[in-house]
Structure formats: C-alpha cells, structure tokens
C-alpha cells in the first residue's frame, strides 16, 4: 500500500508588506533585501487571524481540489512553529473549525522542515493501514514572533498556509524520504522564549545567525537531495520540480547549481511569500500546481531545512 497526494491548497492573508514599507521603520533598503535574499514582499495576517485560520482556508482549498469531504478525513497533521496557543494543538482547533467530530489530530514542530516531517508521518500512517487518508497543513503567523526593530530578521519572514490531501493508493506517490535533526545547532536559529508563572521568560522573537544557517542550508539541501534520490533509485535528471524550503533565492540557486539541475526545474516563490517556515513548501507547491506548471505524474523533490537544525526530503510521484 502507498500514499498519494490527491489535492493541494493554500491561503495568504490579504495585507502585503513590501521592502519599501520596511525601509520606513528599520535601517534597510529594497535593494539590500532583494540582493541578499531575493524577497520583494510578504503577507501579514491581521491580529485576530491565527495559524488555524490560515490553515483552515488552505485546508478547505485542498479538500475542494481533492474531492474529499472534510468529514471523511481520518488524520490531520499541522506543521507549525506559531501555534494558536500552548494547547490544545492547532490541529485540534482546525479540526473543530472544519466540523470534524472524530479523527486523529496533532501538531508537528520541526520548524521549516515541518511539512516534510508531517508528510512523512502521514505516509507511514497510511502505509500501515491505520488510516486511509490524511490532511497535512503547514500554517504560520511569523509576524507574531518577529522583532520589527531587528532588521536582520524582520524583513525575511511572512505569514501563510499550504495544505495537501493524501490518499491510500496502489500506485506509489510518496516514493522515498529521509529526515534528520541535529540539536547541537539549537542556538543558531531559535525563539528563545517561554512562559512560566504567567510571564514571558527569555526573548520571544526569532533570532538567527544568518551566515551560519546559510552555510548549513546549502550543504544540507544538496546532501539530503542526493540521499533521497538514492533511496528512490532516481537521478538528478529524474527531478521535474525541486521544491526547497523558501528562505533565500541565493540558497536555492546555489543548491540547484551544486546538484547540476537546470534552474527552470526550481520552484521559487520566496520573492512574494518571504520565508513562511513550515508553510513555505506547500505554498510553493500549490502555486505551481495552480499555474499549471506542476502536472499529474511529475516527479517532485521536496526538501526542507530549519531550526533545530532539522532537515529532510521526500521524492514524490505527483
Ligand atoms: O528558515 C530557516 C532557514 N533560514 C535561512 O535559510 C536564512 C539563512 N541566511 C540568510 O538567508 C542570510 O544569511 C541573510 C539574508 C539572513 C543575511 O544575508 P548575509 O549576506 O548573510 O548578510 P549578513 O548577515 O552577513 O550581514 C551583512 C551586513 C551586516 O552589516 P555589517 O556587519 O557588514 O556592517 C548586517 O548588519 O548586512 C547588514 N544587514 C542589513 N543591512 C540592511 C543585516 N540585515 C540587514 C537589512 N538591511 N535588513
């Protein structure tokens, strides 16, 4: 038994912040942001919209495209770094918003690799026969954990959500995957804050050693792509679309170059999404499905790298 993606969806909040908007309140410029990251604009959710709200819209879109009714979903996994609250999980909140009375629901916290982790877990649930289908969502409201006076981080991230519906299949869909984590890098990219006795302890904002993350990401993207290709018994030439976590155009271009993959096979949406962490891969995938580039039967390689560090990849027959 295998699992296969039968529908994708996404949602972006309406409000757009351009680089020029940032230049009004921090010491930065449109040119610096574009040159160093490739980002031109990103979306920001209103104060009363949470990860579950963005995730709900993406999930409804994916369900509609898959032809499955919400009530038939047997497993919901939400990959998020910005949950609605400490508990219950954003997956349970989203489940109730979808009107589903009973299914398995939980969150995955693997930061920017979250969607790849969640897909892998859902695939195992389906392969084991425990469920027939799954709704996987990456949803983030990074605007809540950004220090808008820190120019080295606030210009990089955005809000959004993407989703995919997986269904059991006789034909392989998710062909091979590899997941990794190395917590010795925990201080290079983190939100080092938490709650105790009703108070925020530490710093509840994203902090990042940008150059160290950059260096690690380029190497990890290449290595895990090769590892997944080997597990899938495929070659670089077999990839129709490489969908990396969308953090920086320079990281993605360097990865493609190191792999010897033509640039036309790179899915890149970071210029208008910014870095949406766990939402970035499903958002990018859905955009390329909707614009007709990704077609049924295409070979996709999804790769994520994020805080932890965590990293991983999946080879998919779409
Ligand atoms: O989602 C998880 C994965 N995350 C990533 O993959 C992010 C990885 N890292 C990066 O994408 C890049 O390291 C950044 C885009 C974050 C930064 O680019 P960089 O080329 O590595 O720049 P840098 O951090 O080395 O900073 C260069 C200079 C510094 O000034 P000095 O010390 O040379 O005078 C920074 O203070 O650029 C300055 N700088 C800025 N200048 C204008 C940092 N942020 C800004 C800014 N506007 N927004």
Tab-separated table of C-alpha atoms and ligand atoms in Angstrom:
chain	number	residue	atom	x	y	z
A	1	UNK	CA	0.000	0.000	0.000
A	2	UNK	CA	1.182	3.544	-0.834
A	3	UNK	CA	0.018	7.119	-0.285
A	4	UNK	CA	-0.509	9.752	-2.948
A	5	UNK	CA	-1.276	13.486	-2.986
A	6	UNK	CA	-4.741	13.971	-4.470
A	7	UNK	CA	-5.202	17.710	-3.850
A	8	UNK	CA	-3.295	20.789	-2.741
A	9	UNK	CA	-4.408	24.180	-1.451
A	10	UNK	CA	-3.093	27.396	0.021
A	11	UNK	CA	-4.058	30.680	1.608
A	12	UNK	CA	-2.316	34.019	2.021
A	13	UNK	CA	-3.550	36.884	4.187
A	14	UNK	CA	-4.508	39.959	2.186
A	15	UNK	CA	-2.147	42.518	3.702
A	16	UNK	CA	1.133	42.803	1.805
A	17	UNK	CA	4.293	44.382	3.221
A	18	UNK	CA	6.835	45.442	0.609
A	19	UNK	CA	10.532	46.042	1.220
A	20	UNK	CA	9.816	49.760	0.832
A	21	UNK	CA	7.373	49.513	3.765
A	22	UNK	CA	10.187	48.113	5.952
A	23	UNK	CA	12.560	50.879	4.876
A	24	UNK	CA	10.161	53.319	6.586
A	25	UNK	CA	10.772	51.874	10.079
A	26	UNK	CA	14.134	49.991	10.051
A	27	UNK	CA	17.526	50.837	8.583
A	28	UNK	CA	17.212	48.751	5.420
A	29	UNK	CA	16.532	49.111	1.701
A	30	UNK	CA	14.636	47.306	-1.036
A	31	UNK	CA	17.924	46.719	-2.862
A	32	UNK	CA	19.671	45.133	0.165
A	33	UNK	CA	16.780	42.747	0.847
A	34	UNK	CA	16.460	41.695	-2.810
A	35	UNK	CA	20.203	41.299	-3.307
A	36	UNK	CA	20.756	39.214	-0.122
A	37	UNK	CA	17.509	37.194	-0.006
A	38	UNK	CA	15.506	37.620	-3.227
A	39	UNK	CA	12.473	38.732	-1.176
A	40	UNK	CA	10.347	41.612	-2.515
A	41	UNK	CA	7.170	41.299	-0.446
A	42	UNK	CA	5.480	39.096	2.130
A	43	UNK	CA	1.959	38.809	3.628
A	44	UNK	CA	0.991	39.647	7.198
A	45	UNK	CA	-2.101	38.284	8.963
A	46	UNK	CA	-4.371	40.627	10.925
A	47	UNK	CA	-4.149	40.396	14.746
A	48	UNK	CA	-7.291	38.277	15.030
A	49	UNK	CA	-6.175	35.655	12.454
A	50	UNK	CA	-4.259	32.665	13.829
A	51	UNK	CA	-2.372	29.756	12.286
A	52	UNK	CA	-5.590	27.687	12.486
A	53	UNK	CA	-7.486	30.350	10.483
A	54	UNK	CA	-4.886	30.462	7.701
A	55	UNK	CA	-4.614	26.665	7.853
A	56	UNK	CA	-8.405	26.303	7.653
A	57	UNK	CA	-8.585	28.282	4.385
A	58	UNK	CA	-5.697	26.278	2.879
A	59	UNK	CA	-7.268	23.006	4.069
A	60	UNK	CA	-10.684	23.873	2.591
A	61	UNK	CA	-8.988	24.714	-0.697
A	62	UNK	CA	-7.061	21.398	-0.712
A	63	UNK	CA	-10.186	19.407	0.235
A	64	UNK	CA	-12.137	21.065	-2.576
A	65	UNK	CA	-9.380	20.238	-5.073
A	66	UNK	CA	-9.192	16.633	-3.862
A	67	UNK	CA	-12.932	15.959	-3.924
A	68	UNK	CA	-12.855	14.590	-0.343
A	69	UNK	CA	-15.409	15.819	2.210
A	70	UNK	CA	-13.965	17.191	5.464
A	71	UNK	CA	-15.992	14.636	7.433
A	72	UNK	CA	-14.166	11.758	5.693
A	73	UNK	CA	-10.686	12.899	6.819
A	74	UNK	CA	-9.083	10.411	9.211
A	75	UNK	CA	-5.845	12.197	10.157
A	76	UNK	CA	-4.910	15.884	10.458
A	77	UNK	CA	-1.321	16.963	10.990
A	78	UNK	CA	-0.494	20.654	11.284
A	79	UNK	CA	3.154	21.635	10.902
A	80	UNK	CA	3.608	24.952	12.674
A	81	UNK	CA	6.104	26.927	14.731
A	82	UNK	CA	3.469	29.532	15.578
A	83	UNK	CA	0.575	27.554	17.120
A	84	UNK	CA	-2.603	29.355	18.204
A	85	UNK	CA	-1.855	28.595	21.858
A	86	UNK	CA	0.218	26.295	24.064
A	87	UNK	CA	-2.539	23.702	23.914
A	88	UNK	CA	-4.777	22.308	22.516
A	89	UNK	CA	-2.867	21.681	19.303
A	90	UNK	CA	-3.571	23.855	16.273
A	91	UNK	CA	-4.602	20.593	14.543
A	92	UNK	CA	-7.418	20.081	17.105
A	93	UNK	CA	-8.533	23.714	16.763
A	94	UNK	CA	-8.530	23.391	12.980
A	95	UNK	CA	-10.375	20.058	13.206
A	96	UNK	CA	-13.192	21.756	15.129
A	97	UNK	CA	-13.290	24.638	12.611
A	98	UNK	CA	-13.657	22.043	9.835
A	99	UNK	CA	-16.564	20.495	11.769
A	100	UNK	CA	-14.872	17.091	12.039
A	101	UNK	CA	-16.071	15.229	15.134
A	102	UNK	CA	-13.539	12.421	15.313
A	103	UNK	CA	-10.196	11.819	13.640
A	104	UNK	CA	-6.526	11.694	14.700
A	105	UNK	CA	-5.160	15.245	15.048
A	106	UNK	CA	-1.815	16.580	16.250
A	107	UNK	CA	0.867	19.180	15.514
A	108	UNK	CA	4.418	18.639	14.333
A	109	UNK	CA	7.125	21.054	15.424
A	110	UNK	CA	10.118	20.775	13.093
A	111	UNK	CA	10.219	24.480	12.152
A	112	UNK	CA	10.911	24.985	8.417
A	113	UNK	CA	11.189	21.206	7.814
A	114	UNK	CA	7.774	20.691	9.446
A	115	UNK	CA	5.808	19.999	6.277
A	116	UNK	CA	8.317	17.389	5.083
A	117	UNK	CA	8.250	15.744	8.530
A	118	UNK	CA	4.424	15.796	8.576
A	119	UNK	CA	4.089	14.301	5.081
A	120	UNK	CA	6.473	11.537	6.028
A	121	UNK	CA	4.499	10.733	9.208
A	122	UNK	CA	1.179	10.737	7.323
A	123	UNK	CA	2.645	8.430	4.674
A	124	UNK	CA	3.605	5.942	7.408
A	125	UNK	CA	0.083	6.114	8.935
A	126	UNK	CA	-1.419	5.311	5.529
A	127	UNK	CA	1.121	2.602	4.653
A	128	UNK	CA	0.479	0.889	7.998
A	129	UNK	CA	-3.257	0.752	7.204
A	130	UNK	CA	-4.219	2.800	10.281
A	131	UNK	CA	-5.861	5.497	8.125
A	132	UNK	CA	-6.991	5.731	4.507
A	133	UNK	CA	-6.338	9.447	4.070
A	134	UNK	CA	-4.733	12.466	5.705
A	135	UNK	CA	-4.888	16.247	5.615
A	136	UNK	CA	-1.461	17.830	6.045
A	137	UNK	CA	-1.155	21.542	6.659
A	138	UNK	CA	1.760	23.937	7.063
A	139	UNK	CA	0.489	27.163	8.669
A	140	UNK	CA	2.453	30.059	10.108
A	141	UNK	CA	1.973	33.548	11.525
A	142	UNK	CA	5.642	34.511	11.905
A	143	UNK	CA	4.595	38.156	12.232
A	144	UNK	CA	3.780	37.274	15.890
A	145	UNK	CA	7.357	36.238	16.696
A	146	UNK	CA	9.313	38.908	14.817
A	147	UNK	CA	11.075	41.824	16.461
A	148	UNK	CA	10.162	44.589	13.996
A	149	UNK	CA	13.137	46.642	15.192
A	150	UNK	CA	15.628	43.887	14.201
A	151	UNK	CA	16.391	44.426	10.514
A	152	UNK	CA	18.418	41.207	10.270
A	153	UNK	CA	15.303	39.036	10.811
A	154	UNK	CA	12.062	41.010	10.427
A	155	UNK	CA	12.420	41.566	6.658
A	156	UNK	CA	12.816	37.859	5.929
A	157	UNK	CA	9.627	36.182	7.142
A	158	UNK	CA	5.953	36.153	6.155
A	159	UNK	CA	2.596	34.568	7.057
A	160	UNK	CA	0.661	31.972	5.070
A	161	UNK	CA	-0.568	28.393	4.841
A	162	UNK	CA	-0.437	25.472	2.434
A	163	UNK	CA	-2.079	22.059	2.534
A	164	UNK	CA	-2.187	18.674	0.839
A	165	UNK	CA	-4.629	15.758	0.994
A	166	UNK	CA	-3.052	12.305	0.935
A	167	UNK	CA	-4.975	9.179	-0.020
A	168	UNK	CA	-4.051	5.497	0.033
A	169	UNK	CA	-3.104	4.264	-3.415
A	170	UNK	CA	-1.996	1.128	-5.260
A	171	UNK	CA	0.405	3.318	-7.236
A	172	UNK	CA	3.382	4.821	-5.364
A	173	UNK	CA	3.021	8.557	-4.685
A	174	UNK	CA	5.419	9.262	-1.831
A	175	UNK	CA	8.333	7.166	-3.023
A	176	UNK	CA	11.220	7.769	-0.612
A	177	UNK	CA	12.073	10.109	2.223
A	178	UNK	CA	14.880	10.952	4.662
A	179	UNK	CA	14.602	13.014	7.836
A	180	UNK	CA	17.368	14.405	10.042
A	181	UNK	CA	17.908	16.586	13.111
A	182	UNK	CA	20.985	17.822	14.964
A	183	UNK	CA	20.150	19.736	18.131
A	184	UNK	CA	23.737	20.850	18.672
A	185	UNK	CA	22.796	23.730	16.327
A	186	UNK	CA	19.833	24.756	18.523
A	187	UNK	CA	21.163	28.258	19.265
A	188	UNK	CA	21.789	29.260	15.622
A	189	UNK	CA	18.104	29.742	14.817
A	190	UNK	CA	15.561	29.959	17.625
A	191	UNK	CA	12.859	31.804	19.512
A	192	UNK	CA	14.435	31.529	22.963
A	193	UNK	CA	11.348	32.465	24.992
A	194	UNK	CA	8.746	30.575	27.014
A	195	UNK	CA	6.004	31.076	29.602
A	196	UNK	CA	6.384	30.470	33.329
A	197	UNK	CA	4.191	31.654	36.199
A	198	UNK	CA	2.205	33.800	33.774
A	199	UNK	CA	5.259	35.664	32.470
A	200	UNK	CA	7.333	35.559	29.311
A	201	UNK	CA	10.845	34.383	30.140
A	202	UNK	CA	13.690	34.942	27.639
A	203	UNK	CA	13.161	36.541	24.244
A	204	UNK	CA	10.015	35.547	22.335
A	205	UNK	CA	11.376	36.682	18.947
A	206	UNK	CA	13.213	34.965	16.106
A	207	UNK	CA	16.976	35.233	16.450
A	208	UNK	CA	19.297	33.813	13.814
A	209	UNK	CA	22.959	33.505	12.956
A	210	UNK	CA	22.149	34.144	9.269
A	211	UNK	CA	25.509	33.262	7.702
A	212	UNK	CA	25.795	30.014	9.754
A	213	UNK	CA	22.262	28.955	8.752
A	214	UNK	CA	23.007	29.869	5.132
A	215	UNK	CA	26.151	27.715	5.056
A	216	UNK	CA	24.442	24.772	6.710
A	217	UNK	CA	21.343	25.008	4.477
A	218	UNK	CA	23.238	24.906	1.172
A	219	UNK	CA	25.134	21.776	2.240
A	220	UNK	CA	22.079	20.068	3.801
A	221	UNK	CA	19.840	20.733	0.782
A	222	UNK	CA	22.353	19.135	-1.568
A	223	UNK	CA	23.180	16.187	0.684
A	224	UNK	CA	19.606	15.270	1.561
A	225	UNK	CA	18.504	15.612	-2.071
A	226	UNK	CA	21.204	13.112	-3.107
A	227	UNK	CA	20.266	10.839	-0.211
A	228	UNK	CA	16.559	10.828	-1.148
A	229	UNK	CA	17.362	10.280	-4.831
A	230	UNK	CA	19.485	7.259	-3.890
A	231	UNK	CA	16.690	5.839	-1.690
A	232	UNK	CA	14.208	6.341	-4.537
A	233	UNK	CA	16.630	4.803	-7.048
A	234	UNK	CA	16.494	8.017	-9.109
A	235	UNK	CA	18.975	10.509	-10.545
A	236	UNK	CA	19.062	14.325	-10.541
A	237	UNK	CA	17.823	14.204	-14.148
A	238	UNK	CA	14.630	12.457	-12.946
A	239	UNK	CA	13.538	15.521	-10.907
A	240	UNK	CA	10.851	17.521	-12.721
A	241	UNK	CA	10.495	20.051	-9.888
A	242	UNK	CA	12.729	20.727	-6.903
A	243	UNK	CA	10.644	22.401	-4.163
A	244	UNK	CA	13.007	23.586	-1.427
A	245	UNK	CA	12.013	25.437	1.715
A	246	UNK	CA	11.716	29.047	0.551
A	247	UNK	CA	14.179	31.062	2.668
A	248	UNK	CA	16.550	32.746	0.265
A	249	UNK	CA	16.963	32.821	-3.530
A	250	UNK	CA	20.740	32.598	-3.153
A	251	UNK	CA	20.465	29.374	-1.093
A	252	UNK	CA	18.097	27.821	-3.658
A	253	UNK	CA	20.208	28.870	-6.649
A	254	UNK	CA	23.390	27.549	-5.012
A	255	UNK	CA	21.635	24.217	-4.312
A	256	UNK	CA	20.478	23.855	-7.900
A	257	UNK	CA	23.977	24.683	-9.148
A	258	UNK	CA	25.626	22.146	-6.823
A	259	UNK	CA	23.155	19.468	-7.951
A	260	UNK	CA	23.624	20.272	-11.650
A	261	UNK	CA	19.863	20.771	-12.006
A	262	UNK	CA	18.589	23.260	-14.628
A	263	UNK	CA	17.291	26.452	-12.958
A	264	UNK	CA	13.937	26.010	-14.774
A	265	UNK	CA	13.250	22.991	-12.535
A	266	UNK	CA	13.429	25.058	-9.360
A	267	UNK	CA	10.143	26.083	-7.730
A	268	UNK	CA	10.779	29.515	-6.275
A	269	UNK	CA	8.134	31.741	-4.711
A	270	UNK	CA	10.189	33.399	-1.964
A	271	UNK	CA	10.133	36.741	-3.811
A	272	UNK	CA	6.461	37.245	-2.933
A	273	UNK	CA	5.965	34.962	0.080
A	274	UNK	CA	9.121	35.638	2.094
A	275	UNK	CA	10.128	32.798	4.407
A	276	UNK	CA	6.901	31.229	5.712
A	277	UNK	CA	8.689	28.412	7.568
A	278	UNK	CA	6.548	25.216	7.668
A	279	UNK	CA	4.082	26.756	5.188
A	280	UNK	CA	6.659	27.582	2.524
A	281	UNK	CA	6.871	24.219	0.726
A	282	UNK	CA	3.097	23.554	0.422
A	283	UNK	CA	2.508	27.207	-0.533
A	284	UNK	CA	5.116	26.999	-3.299
A	285	UNK	CA	3.849	23.603	-4.452
A	286	UNK	CA	0.238	24.789	-4.664
A	287	UNK	CA	1.206	27.925	-6.588
A	288	UNK	CA	2.967	25.787	-9.217
A	289	UNK	CA	0.056	23.334	-9.363
A	290	UNK	CA	-2.423	26.197	-9.828
A	291	UNK	CA	-0.345	27.953	-12.512
A	292	UNK	CA	-0.253	24.681	-14.464
A	293	UNK	CA	3.496	24.055	-14.176
A	294	UNK	CA	3.283	21.000	-11.896
A	295	UNK	CA	1.205	18.313	-13.585
A	296	UNK	CA	-0.110	14.926	-12.502
A	297	UNK	CA	2.662	12.357	-12.850
A	298	UNK	CA	5.509	14.869	-12.394
A	299	UNK	CA	8.392	13.915	-10.123
A	300	UNK	CA	8.766	16.344	-7.225
A	301	UNK	CA	11.550	16.545	-4.701
A	302	UNK	CA	10.558	18.455	-1.567
A	303	UNK	CA	13.425	19.492	0.725
A	304	UNK	CA	13.323	21.397	3.995
A	305	UNK	CA	15.919	22.824	6.375
A	306	UNK	CA	15.085	24.650	9.577
A	307	UNK	CA	15.636	25.440	13.228
A	308	UNK	CA	16.945	22.598	15.349
A	309	UNK	CA	18.600	22.101	12.934
A	310	UNK	CA	16.120	19.799	11.214
A	311	UNK	CA	16.281	18.791	7.582
A	312	UNK	CA	14.738	16.245	5.258
A	313	UNK	CA	13.403	15.451	1.815
A	314	UNK	CA	10.731	13.424	0.006
A	315	UNK	CA	10.613	12.171	-3.593
A	316	UNK	CA	7.042	12.271	-4.874
A	317	UNK	CA	5.289	10.971	-7.950
A	318	UNK	CA	2.610	13.692	-8.064
B	1	LIG	O1	14.099	29.331	7.546
B	1	LIG	C1	15.269	28.756	8.046
B	1	LIG	C2	16.348	28.933	7.152
B	1	LIG	N1	16.804	30.306	7.169
B	1	LIG	C3	17.678	30.658	6.280
B	1	LIG	O2	17.999	29.844	5.455
B	1	LIG	C4	18.316	32.023	6.331
B	1	LIG	C5	19.775	31.885	6.027
B	1	LIG	N2	20.525	33.097	5.985
B	1	LIG	C6	20.328	34.061	5.055
B	1	LIG	O3	19.460	33.949	4.230
B	1	LIG	C7	21.289	35.224	5.012
B	1	LIG	O4	22.356	34.971	5.895
B	1	LIG	C8	20.622	36.582	5.378
B	1	LIG	C9	19.684	37.008	4.269
B	1	LIG	C10	19.876	36.426	6.692
B	1	LIG	C11	21.683	37.667	5.551
B	1	LIG	O5	22.490	37.791	4.406
B	1	LIG	P1	24.078	37.818	4.545
B	1	LIG	O6	24.597	38.071	3.198
B	1	LIG	O7	24.487	36.547	5.236
B	1	LIG	O8	24.314	39.100	5.441
B	1	LIG	P2	25.000	39.209	6.880
B	1	LIG	O9	24.110	38.625	7.928
B	1	LIG	O10	26.417	38.700	6.796
B	1	LIG	O11	25.041	40.786	7.052
B	1	LIG	C12	25.811	41.622	6.185
B	1	LIG	C13	25.593	43.062	6.588
B	1	LIG	C14	25.787	43.331	8.084
B	1	LIG	O12	26.406	44.590	8.218
B	1	LIG	P3	27.996	44.696	8.507
B	1	LIG	O13	28.206	43.957	9.793
B	1	LIG	O14	28.652	44.046	7.332
B	1	LIG	O15	28.199	46.164	8.597
B	1	LIG	C15	24.392	43.403	8.616
B	1	LIG	O16	24.281	44.232	9.765
B	1	LIG	O17	24.244	43.461	6.301
B	1	LIG	C16	23.663	44.073	7.454
B	1	LIG	N3	22.239	43.791	7.444
B	1	LIG	C17	21.358	44.559	6.797
B	1	LIG	N4	21.503	45.680	6.053
B	1	LIG	C18	20.406	46.230	5.515
B	1	LIG	C19	21.560	42.763	8.034
B	1	LIG	N5	20.255	42.869	7.772
B	1	LIG	C20	20.107	43.970	7.000
B	1	LIG	C21	18.979	44.586	6.410
B	1	LIG	N6	19.181	45.704	5.674
B	1	LIG	N7	17.725	44.094	6.529
